[in-house]
Coordinates of C-alpha atoms and ligand atoms in Angstrom, one line a residue:
X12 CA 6.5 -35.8 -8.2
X13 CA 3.1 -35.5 -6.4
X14 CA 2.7 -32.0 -7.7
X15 CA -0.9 -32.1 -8.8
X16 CA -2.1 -34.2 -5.5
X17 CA -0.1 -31.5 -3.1
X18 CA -1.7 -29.0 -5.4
X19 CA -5.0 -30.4 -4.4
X20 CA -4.7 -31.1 -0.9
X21 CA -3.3 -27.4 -0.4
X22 CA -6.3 -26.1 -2.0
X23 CA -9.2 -27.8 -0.2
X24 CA -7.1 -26.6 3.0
X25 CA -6.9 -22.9 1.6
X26 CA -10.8 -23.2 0.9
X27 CA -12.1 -25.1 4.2
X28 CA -9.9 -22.5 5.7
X29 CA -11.0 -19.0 3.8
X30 CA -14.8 -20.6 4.2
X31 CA -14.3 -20.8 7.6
X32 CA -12.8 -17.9 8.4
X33 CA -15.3 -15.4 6.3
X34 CA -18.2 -17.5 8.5
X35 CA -16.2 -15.7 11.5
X36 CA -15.7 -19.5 13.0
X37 CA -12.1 -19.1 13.6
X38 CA -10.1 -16.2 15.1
X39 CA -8.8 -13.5 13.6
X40 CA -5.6 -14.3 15.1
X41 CA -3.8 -16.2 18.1
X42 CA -0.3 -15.1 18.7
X43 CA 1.6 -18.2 20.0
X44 CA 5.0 -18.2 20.9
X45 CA 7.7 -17.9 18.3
X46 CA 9.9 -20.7 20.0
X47 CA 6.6 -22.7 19.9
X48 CA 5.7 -22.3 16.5
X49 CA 8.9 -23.4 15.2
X50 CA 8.6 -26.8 16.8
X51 CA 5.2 -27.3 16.0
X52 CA 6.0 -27.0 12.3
X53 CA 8.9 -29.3 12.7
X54 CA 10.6 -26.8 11.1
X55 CA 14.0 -28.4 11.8
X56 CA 13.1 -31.8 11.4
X57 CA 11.9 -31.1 7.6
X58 CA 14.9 -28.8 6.9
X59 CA 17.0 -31.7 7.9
X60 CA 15.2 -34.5 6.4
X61 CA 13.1 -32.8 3.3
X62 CA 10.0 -34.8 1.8
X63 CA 7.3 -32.4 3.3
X64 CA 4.3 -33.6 0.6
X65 CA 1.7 -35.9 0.7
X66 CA 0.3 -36.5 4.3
X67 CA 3.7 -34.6 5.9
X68 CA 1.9 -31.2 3.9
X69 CA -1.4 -31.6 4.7
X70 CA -0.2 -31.8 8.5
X71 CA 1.9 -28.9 8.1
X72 CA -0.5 -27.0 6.5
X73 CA -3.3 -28.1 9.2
X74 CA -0.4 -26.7 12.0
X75 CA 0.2 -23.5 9.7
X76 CA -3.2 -22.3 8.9
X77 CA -3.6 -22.4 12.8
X78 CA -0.8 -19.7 12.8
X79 CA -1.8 -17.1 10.5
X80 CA -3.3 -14.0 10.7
X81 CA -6.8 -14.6 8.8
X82 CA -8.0 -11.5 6.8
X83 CA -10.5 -13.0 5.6
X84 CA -12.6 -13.0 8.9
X85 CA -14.9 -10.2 8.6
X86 CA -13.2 -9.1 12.5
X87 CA -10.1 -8.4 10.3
X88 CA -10.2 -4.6 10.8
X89 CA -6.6 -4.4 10.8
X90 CA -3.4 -2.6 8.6
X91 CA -4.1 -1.5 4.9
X92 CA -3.4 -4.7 3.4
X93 CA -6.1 -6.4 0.5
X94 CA -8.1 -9.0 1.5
X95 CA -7.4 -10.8 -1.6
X96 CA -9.3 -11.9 -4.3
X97 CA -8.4 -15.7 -5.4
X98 CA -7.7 -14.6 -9.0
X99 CA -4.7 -13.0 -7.1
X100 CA -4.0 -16.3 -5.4
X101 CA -4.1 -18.1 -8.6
X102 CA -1.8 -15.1 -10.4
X103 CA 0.6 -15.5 -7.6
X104 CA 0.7 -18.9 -7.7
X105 CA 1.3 -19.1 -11.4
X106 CA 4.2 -16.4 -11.3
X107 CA 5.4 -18.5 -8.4
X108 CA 5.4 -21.9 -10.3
X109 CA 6.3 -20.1 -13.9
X110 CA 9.1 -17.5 -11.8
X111 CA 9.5 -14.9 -14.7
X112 CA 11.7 -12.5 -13.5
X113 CA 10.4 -9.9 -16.1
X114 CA 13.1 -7.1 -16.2
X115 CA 13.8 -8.2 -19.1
X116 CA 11.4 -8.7 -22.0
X117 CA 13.2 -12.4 -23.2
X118 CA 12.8 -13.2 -19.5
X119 CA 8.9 -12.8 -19.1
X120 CA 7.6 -11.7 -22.3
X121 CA 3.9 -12.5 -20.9
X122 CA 4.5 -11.0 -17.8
X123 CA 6.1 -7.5 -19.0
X124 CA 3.1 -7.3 -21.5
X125 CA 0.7 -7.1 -18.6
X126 CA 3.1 -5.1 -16.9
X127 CA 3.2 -2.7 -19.6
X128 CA -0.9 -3.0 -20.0
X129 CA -1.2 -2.8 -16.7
X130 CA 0.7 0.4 -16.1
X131 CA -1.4 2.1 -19.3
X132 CA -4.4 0.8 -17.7
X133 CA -3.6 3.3 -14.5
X134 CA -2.0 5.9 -16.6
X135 CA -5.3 6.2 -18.3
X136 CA -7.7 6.3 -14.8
X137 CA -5.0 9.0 -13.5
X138 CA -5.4 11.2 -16.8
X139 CA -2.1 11.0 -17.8
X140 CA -0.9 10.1 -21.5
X141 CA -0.7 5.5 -21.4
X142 CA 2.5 4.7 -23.4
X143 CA 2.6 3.7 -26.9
X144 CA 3.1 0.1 -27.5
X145 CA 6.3 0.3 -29.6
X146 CA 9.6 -2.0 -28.2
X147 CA 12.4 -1.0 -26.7
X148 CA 12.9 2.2 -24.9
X149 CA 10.9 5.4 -25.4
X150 CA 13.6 8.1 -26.4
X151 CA 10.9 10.6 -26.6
X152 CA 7.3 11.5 -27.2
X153 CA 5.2 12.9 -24.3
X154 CA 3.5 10.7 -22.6
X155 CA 3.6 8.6 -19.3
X156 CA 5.1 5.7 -17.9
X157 CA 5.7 3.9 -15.2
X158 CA 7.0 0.5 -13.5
X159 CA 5.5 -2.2 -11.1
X160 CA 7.5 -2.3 -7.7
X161 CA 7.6 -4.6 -4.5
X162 CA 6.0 -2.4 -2.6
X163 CA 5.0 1.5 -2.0
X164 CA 8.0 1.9 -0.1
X165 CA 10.0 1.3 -3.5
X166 CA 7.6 3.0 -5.4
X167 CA 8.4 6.5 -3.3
X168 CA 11.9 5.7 -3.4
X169 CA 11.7 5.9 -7.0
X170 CA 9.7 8.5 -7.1
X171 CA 12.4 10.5 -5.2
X172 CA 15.0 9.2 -7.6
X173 CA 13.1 10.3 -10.5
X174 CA 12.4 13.5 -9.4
X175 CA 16.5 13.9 -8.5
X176 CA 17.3 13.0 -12.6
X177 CA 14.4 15.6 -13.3
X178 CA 15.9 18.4 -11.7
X179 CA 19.9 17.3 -12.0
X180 CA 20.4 14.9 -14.8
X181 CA 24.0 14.3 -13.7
X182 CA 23.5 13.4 -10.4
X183 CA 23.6 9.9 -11.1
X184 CA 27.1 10.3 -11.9
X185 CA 28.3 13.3 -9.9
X186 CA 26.3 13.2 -7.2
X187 CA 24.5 17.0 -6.6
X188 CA 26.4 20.2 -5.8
X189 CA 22.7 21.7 -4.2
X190 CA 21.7 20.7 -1.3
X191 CA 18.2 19.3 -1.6
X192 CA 15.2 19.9 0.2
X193 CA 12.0 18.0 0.3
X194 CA 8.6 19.4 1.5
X195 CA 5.5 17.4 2.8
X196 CA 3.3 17.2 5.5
X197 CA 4.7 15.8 8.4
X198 CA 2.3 13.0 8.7
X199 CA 3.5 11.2 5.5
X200 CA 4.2 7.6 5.5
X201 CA 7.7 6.9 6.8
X202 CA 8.9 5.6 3.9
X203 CA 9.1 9.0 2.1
X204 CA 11.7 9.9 5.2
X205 CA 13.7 6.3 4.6
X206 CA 13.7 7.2 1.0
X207 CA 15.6 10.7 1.8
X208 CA 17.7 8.9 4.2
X209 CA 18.7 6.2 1.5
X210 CA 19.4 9.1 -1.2
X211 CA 21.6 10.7 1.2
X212 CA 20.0 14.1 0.7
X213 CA 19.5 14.1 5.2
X214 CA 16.7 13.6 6.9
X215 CA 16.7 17.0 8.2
X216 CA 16.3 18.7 4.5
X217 CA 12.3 17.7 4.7
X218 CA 10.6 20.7 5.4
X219 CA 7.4 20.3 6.8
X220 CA 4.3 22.3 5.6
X221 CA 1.9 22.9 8.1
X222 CA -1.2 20.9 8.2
X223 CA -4.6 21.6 9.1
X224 CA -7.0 20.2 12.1
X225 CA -7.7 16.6 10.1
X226 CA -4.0 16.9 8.8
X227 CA -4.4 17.7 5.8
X228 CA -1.6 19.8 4.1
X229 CA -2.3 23.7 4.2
X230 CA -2.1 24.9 0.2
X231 CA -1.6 28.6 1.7
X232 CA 1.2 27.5 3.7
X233 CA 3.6 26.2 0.6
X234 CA 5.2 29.7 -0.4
X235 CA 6.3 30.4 3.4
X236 CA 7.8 26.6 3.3
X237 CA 9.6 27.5 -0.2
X238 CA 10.9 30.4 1.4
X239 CA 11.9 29.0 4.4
X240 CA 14.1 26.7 1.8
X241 CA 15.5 29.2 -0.4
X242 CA 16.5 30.9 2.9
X243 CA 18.4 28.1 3.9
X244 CA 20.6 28.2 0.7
X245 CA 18.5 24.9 -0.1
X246 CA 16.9 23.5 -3.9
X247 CA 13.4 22.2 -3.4
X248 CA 13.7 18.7 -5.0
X249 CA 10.1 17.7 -5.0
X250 CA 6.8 18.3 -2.4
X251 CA 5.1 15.2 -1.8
X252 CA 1.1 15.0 -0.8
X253 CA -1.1 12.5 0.6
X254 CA -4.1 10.8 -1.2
X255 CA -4.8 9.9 1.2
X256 CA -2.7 9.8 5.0
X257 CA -1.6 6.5 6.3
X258 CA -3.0 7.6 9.9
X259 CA -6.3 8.8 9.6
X260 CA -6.9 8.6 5.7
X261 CA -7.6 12.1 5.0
X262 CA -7.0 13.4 1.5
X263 CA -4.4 16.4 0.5
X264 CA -6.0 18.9 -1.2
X265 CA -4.5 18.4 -4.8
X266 CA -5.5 20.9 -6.9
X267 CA -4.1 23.7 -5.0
X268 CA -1.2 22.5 -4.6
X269 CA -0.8 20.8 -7.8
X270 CA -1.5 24.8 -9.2
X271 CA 1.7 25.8 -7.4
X272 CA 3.9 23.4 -7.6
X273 CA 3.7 23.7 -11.3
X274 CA 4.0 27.7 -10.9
X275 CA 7.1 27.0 -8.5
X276 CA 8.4 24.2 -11.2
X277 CA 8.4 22.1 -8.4
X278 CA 7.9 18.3 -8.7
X279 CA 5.0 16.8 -7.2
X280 CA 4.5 13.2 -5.9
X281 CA 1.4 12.0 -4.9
X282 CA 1.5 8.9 -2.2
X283 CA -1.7 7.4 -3.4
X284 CA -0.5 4.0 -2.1
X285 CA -3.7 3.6 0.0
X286 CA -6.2 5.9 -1.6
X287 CA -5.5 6.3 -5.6
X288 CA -7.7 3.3 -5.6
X289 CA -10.8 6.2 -5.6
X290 CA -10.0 7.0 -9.0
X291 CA -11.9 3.9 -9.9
X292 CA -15.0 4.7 -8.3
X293 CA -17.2 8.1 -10.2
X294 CA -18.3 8.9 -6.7
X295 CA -15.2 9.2 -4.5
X296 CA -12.6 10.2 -8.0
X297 CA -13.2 14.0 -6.8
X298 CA -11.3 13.5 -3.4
X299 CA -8.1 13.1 -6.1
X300 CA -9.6 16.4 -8.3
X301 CA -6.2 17.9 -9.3
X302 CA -4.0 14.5 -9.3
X303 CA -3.2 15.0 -13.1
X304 CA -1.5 18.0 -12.0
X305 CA 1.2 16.4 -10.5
X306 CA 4.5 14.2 -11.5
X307 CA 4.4 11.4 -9.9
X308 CA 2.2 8.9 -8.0
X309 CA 2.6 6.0 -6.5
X310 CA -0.6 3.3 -6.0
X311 CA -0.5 0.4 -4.8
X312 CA -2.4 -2.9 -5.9
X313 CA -1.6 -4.7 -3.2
X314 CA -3.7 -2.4 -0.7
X315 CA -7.0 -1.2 -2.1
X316 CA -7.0 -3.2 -5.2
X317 CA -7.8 -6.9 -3.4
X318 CA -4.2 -8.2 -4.8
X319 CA -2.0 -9.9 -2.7
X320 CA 1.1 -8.9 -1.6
X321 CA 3.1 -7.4 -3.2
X322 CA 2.6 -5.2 -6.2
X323 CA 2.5 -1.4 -6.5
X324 CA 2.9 0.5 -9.2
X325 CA 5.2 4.1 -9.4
X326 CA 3.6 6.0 -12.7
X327 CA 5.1 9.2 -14.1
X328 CA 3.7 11.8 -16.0
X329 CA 6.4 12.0 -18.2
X330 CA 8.0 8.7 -18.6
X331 CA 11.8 10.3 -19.4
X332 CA 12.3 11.1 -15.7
X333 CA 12.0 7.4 -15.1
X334 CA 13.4 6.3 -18.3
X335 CA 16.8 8.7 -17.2
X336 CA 16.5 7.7 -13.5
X337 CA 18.8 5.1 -13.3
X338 CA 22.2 5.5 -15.4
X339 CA 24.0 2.2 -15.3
X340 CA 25.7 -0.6 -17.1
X341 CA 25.3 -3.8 -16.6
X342 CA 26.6 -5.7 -19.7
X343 CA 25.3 -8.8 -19.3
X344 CA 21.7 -7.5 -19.2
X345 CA 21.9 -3.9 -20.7
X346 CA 22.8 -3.9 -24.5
X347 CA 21.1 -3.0 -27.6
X348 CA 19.1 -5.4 -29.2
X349 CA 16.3 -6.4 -31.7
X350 CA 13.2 -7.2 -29.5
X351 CA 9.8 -7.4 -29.4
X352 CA 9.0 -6.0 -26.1
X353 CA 9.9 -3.2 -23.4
X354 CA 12.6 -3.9 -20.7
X355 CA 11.8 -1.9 -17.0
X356 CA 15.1 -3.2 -15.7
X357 CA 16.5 0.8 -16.4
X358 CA 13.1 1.7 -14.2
X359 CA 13.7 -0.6 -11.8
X360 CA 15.8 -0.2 -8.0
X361 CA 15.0 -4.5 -8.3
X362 CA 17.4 -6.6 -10.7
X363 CA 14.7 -9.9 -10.5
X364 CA 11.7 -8.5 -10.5
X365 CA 8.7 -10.6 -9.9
X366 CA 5.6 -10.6 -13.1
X367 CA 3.6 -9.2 -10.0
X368 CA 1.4 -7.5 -12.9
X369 CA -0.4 -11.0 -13.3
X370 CA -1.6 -10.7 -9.7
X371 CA -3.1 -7.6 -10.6
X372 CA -3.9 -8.4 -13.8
X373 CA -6.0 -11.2 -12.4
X374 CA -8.1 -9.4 -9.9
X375 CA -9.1 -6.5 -12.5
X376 CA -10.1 -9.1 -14.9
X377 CA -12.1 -11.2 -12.4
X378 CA -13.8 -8.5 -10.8
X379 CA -13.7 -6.1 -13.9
X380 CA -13.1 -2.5 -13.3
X381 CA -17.0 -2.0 -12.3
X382 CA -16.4 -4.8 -9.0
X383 CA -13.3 -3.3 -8.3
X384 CA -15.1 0.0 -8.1
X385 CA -17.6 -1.1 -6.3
X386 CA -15.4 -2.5 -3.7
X387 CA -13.8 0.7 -3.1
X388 CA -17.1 2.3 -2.7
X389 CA -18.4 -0.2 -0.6
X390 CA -15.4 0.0 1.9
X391 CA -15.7 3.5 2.1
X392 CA -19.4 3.9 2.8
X393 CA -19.2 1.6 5.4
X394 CA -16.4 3.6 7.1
X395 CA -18.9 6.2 7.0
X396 CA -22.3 4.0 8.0
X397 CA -19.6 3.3 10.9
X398 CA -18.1 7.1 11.8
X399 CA -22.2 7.9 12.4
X400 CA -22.9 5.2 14.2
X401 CA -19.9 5.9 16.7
X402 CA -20.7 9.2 16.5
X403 CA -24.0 8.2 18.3
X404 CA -22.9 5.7 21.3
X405 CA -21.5 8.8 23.0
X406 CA -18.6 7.8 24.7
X407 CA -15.8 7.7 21.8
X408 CA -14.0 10.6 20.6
X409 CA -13.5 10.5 17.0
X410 CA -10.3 13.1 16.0
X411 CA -11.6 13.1 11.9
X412 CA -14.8 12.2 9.9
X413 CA -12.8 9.8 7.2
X414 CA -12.5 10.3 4.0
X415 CA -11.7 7.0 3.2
X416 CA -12.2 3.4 4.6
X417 CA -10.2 4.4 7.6
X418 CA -11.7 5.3 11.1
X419 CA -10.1 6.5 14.7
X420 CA -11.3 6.9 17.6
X421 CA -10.7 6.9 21.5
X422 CA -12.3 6.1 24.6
X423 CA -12.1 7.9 27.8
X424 CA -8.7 7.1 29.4
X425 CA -5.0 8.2 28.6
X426 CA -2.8 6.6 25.6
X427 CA -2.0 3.5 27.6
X428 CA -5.3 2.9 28.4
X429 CA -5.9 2.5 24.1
X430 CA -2.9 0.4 24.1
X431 CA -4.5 -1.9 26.8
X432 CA -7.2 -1.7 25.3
X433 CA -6.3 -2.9 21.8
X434 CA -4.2 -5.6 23.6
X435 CA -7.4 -6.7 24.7
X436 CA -9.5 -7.2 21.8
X437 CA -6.3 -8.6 19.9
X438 CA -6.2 -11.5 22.9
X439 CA -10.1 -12.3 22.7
X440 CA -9.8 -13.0 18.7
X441 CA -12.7 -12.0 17.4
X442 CA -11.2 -8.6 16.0
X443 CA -8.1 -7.3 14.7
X444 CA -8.0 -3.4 14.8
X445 CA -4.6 -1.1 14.9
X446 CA -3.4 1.6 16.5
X447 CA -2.5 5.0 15.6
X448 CA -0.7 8.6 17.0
X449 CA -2.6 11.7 15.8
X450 CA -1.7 15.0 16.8
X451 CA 0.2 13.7 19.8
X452 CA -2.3 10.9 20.6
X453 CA -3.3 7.6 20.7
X454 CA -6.4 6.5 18.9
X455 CA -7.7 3.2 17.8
X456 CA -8.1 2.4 14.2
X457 CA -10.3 0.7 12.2
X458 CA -9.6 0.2 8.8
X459 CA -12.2 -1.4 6.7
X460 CA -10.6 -3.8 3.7
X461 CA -12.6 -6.6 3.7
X462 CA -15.4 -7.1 1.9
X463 CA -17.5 -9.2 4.6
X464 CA -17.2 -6.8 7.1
X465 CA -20.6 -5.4 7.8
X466 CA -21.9 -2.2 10.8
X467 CA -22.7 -5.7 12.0
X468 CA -19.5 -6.1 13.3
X469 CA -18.5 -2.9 13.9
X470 CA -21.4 -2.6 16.1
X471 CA -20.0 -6.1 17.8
X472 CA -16.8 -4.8 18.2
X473 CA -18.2 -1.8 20.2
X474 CA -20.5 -3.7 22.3
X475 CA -16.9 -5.7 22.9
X476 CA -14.8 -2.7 24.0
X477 CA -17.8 -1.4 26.4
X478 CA -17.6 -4.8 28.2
X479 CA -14.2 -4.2 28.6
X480 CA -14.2 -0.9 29.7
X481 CA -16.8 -2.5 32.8
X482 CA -14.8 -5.2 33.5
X483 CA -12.5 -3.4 35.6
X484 CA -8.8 -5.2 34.4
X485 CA -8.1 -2.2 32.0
X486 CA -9.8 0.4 34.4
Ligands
PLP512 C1 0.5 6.3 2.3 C2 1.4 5.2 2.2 N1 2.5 5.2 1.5 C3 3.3 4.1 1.4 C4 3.1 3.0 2.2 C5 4.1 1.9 2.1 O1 3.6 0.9 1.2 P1 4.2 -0.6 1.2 O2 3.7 -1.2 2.5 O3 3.6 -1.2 0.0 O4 5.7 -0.5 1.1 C6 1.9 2.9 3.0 C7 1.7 1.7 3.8 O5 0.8 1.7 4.6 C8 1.1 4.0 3.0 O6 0.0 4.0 3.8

């Protein structure tokens, strides 16, 4: 077994290859044909004949580093994913090598002890009560809990569930004689509408509530939205809020509507998958003022927190709803017993569920709470060193002053014309930015999550696109 030599050689690849992307030597990415790409790789060849290692692996991974997206070039301006830390590489390459599946304590005790940590950790930053370190599961006592998931997607799909056992403990098992409804603005991330879809309660039970200008949700406009509900014969089953939006990164206003959903009784889930990560820092924590008002959030690591995909955490404010969420048997992993430790498999829509905590884990205790903080804050700052100085070349409209690390903006020209745009800068390399509708139209959108990016760049990127816009192609 040449374990510890393929180790080696896939290292000093991963590090001539980071180092030379964060120099901004290599591309941010070149799209090559799929067809291509699988005969470069010899991907049949290999499958047939095994023994990729030795020189076969350092050839593959020469051929696959050429066909990667690379976030670590400071040009990466691209979706909301981390730019990881390498703790987070070495944490995923340990739960990788190690593989315990963690649901249950006896199979990971290590890794559902920094799950378990790791969920208290954010418990505490939210404001909400971490869980006592007792074994086995918590029957009462008020305090909060929570569960690692793969993904935000899963996270708001269990947020959904809990909210369901909250409100009508027997639906597990009977299903629900109400028809549910679900409020939230209608820019919320689409997994919140794939979540509805997979509980059954119909896509059309989400009730919008209007938003304002920068899309915020409109606290005055909640009791017309209840209303409109109860009109329709309907049960509100939760509202959900933004912290901040996927599109634009603009944060809800949660105190106000924290205030009524708990007058209303009304569950609230906060989608904090982007932007809980301001809770860290002491000057962007107010843009959340009101969060510990709510029932639910979901945050993922795997976004703002510089771990790699995936690992997001759902926390409750009251760990029953979770701890009831899921009613099932499964007798082969679900009977009482003397243990040590906490099984999440009752919290948990996943069966194997990766120690993705140790990711985490990793990063926080690399960086310490302080760097992470500082990261947020640094990200976010820039997005606003960048908002002024785009404000100033006169020729982009900007729909929103962010909030966050996320920036839109459009040139002169109609939606296609951004689209042809972006096509262009994706084709040159040098930058990787997305795309975005708002309020009916397209923008371009920056958003800033790595840590080498600099108004440098941004100011680059500019001088790129005016180029463009000359150069009469995309006229
Ligand atoms: C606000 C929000 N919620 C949820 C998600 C989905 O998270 P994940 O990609 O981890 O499933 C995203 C992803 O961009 C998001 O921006």
């Amino acid at each position: 077994m040449t374990f510890l030599s393929d180790l080696e050689l896939v290292a000093a690849a991963l590090d001539r290859q980071i180092t030379s992307a964060r120099a901004g030597d290599l591309p941010v990415l070149e799209q090559r044909p799929m067809a291509a790409i699988i005969e470069d790789l010899q991907l049949e060849r290999y499958a047939h004949e095994g023994g990729l290692e030795g020189n076969a692996l350092q050839e593959f991974m020469d051929r696959y580093l050429h066909v990667i997206i690379n976030l670590h070039q400071p040009g990466y301006l691209g979706h909301q994913v981390a730019v990881p830390h390498p703790a987070g590489a070495l944490g995923a390459l340990i739960d990788g090598l190690t593989n315990n599946p963690m649901a249950i304590y006896e199979m990971g005790p290590g890794a559902a002890a920094i799950e378990y940590f790791v969920l208290n950790w954010l418990l505490q930053k939210v404001g909400w009560t971490p869980s006592p370190l007792g074994s086995g599961r918590h029957s009462d006592g008020d305090h909060g809990g929570g569960v690692l998931t793969h993904g935000g997607s899963l996270a708001n799909l269990t947020a959904l569930i809990a909210a369901r056992s909250a409100l009508c403990p027997d639906a597990w098992r009977q299903g629900t004689r109400d028809e549910l409804a679900l409020m939230a603005p209608g820019n919320n991330h689409y997994s919140i509408e794939r979540a509805v879809g997979i509980l059954g309660l119909g896509t059309s039970n989400i009730y919008h509530v209007p938003t304002d200008a920068r899309g915020a949700m409109d606290p005055d406009a909640l009791p017309d939205a209840l209303a409109r509900i109860r009109r329709d014969g309907k049960t509100p089953l939760a509202l959900v809020a933004n912290a901040c939006s996927t599109a634009v990164g603009i944060y809800d206003r949660l105190r106000p509507i924290g205030e009524y959903c708990r007058e209303e009784g009304i569950w609230l889930h906060v989608d904090g998958a982007h932007g809980a990560a301001a809770l860290l820092s002491p000057a962007y924590r107010h843009l959340l003022d009101g969060l510990e008002l709510a029932s639910s959030l979901t945050w993922d690591a795997h976004k703002m927190m510089r771990t790699p995909s995936v690992c997001a955490a759902l926390l409750v404010r009251d760990h029953r709803a979770i701890d009831n969420a899921f009613s099932q048997d499964a007798s082969y992993l679900i009977h009482d017993k003397e243990q040590p430790g906490f099984d999440f498999l009752h919290r948990a829509v996943e069966c194997t569920k990766s120690g993705m905590g140790l990711k985490f884990y990793l990063v926080l205790a690399a960086l310490g709470e302080a760097g992470l903080a500082r990261y947020v804050e640094r990200q976010y700052e820039l997005a606003a060193q960048a908002y002024e100085y785009l404000k100033g070349l006169g020729w982009v409209e900007i729909p929103v002053e962010p909030q966050a690390n996320i920036l839109c903006f459009r040139v002169a020209g109609s939606d296609v014309h951004q689209l042809e745009l972006r096509k262009r800068i994706l084709a040159k390399g040098d930058f990787y930015i997305t795309s975005t509708l708002f309020e009916g139209r397209r923008y371009l959108r920056l958003v800033f999550m790595n840590p080498d990016t600099t108004l440098d760049d941004v100011e680059r990127l500019m001088g790129q696109i005016e180029r463009f816009l000359a150069d009469r192609h995309i006229a």
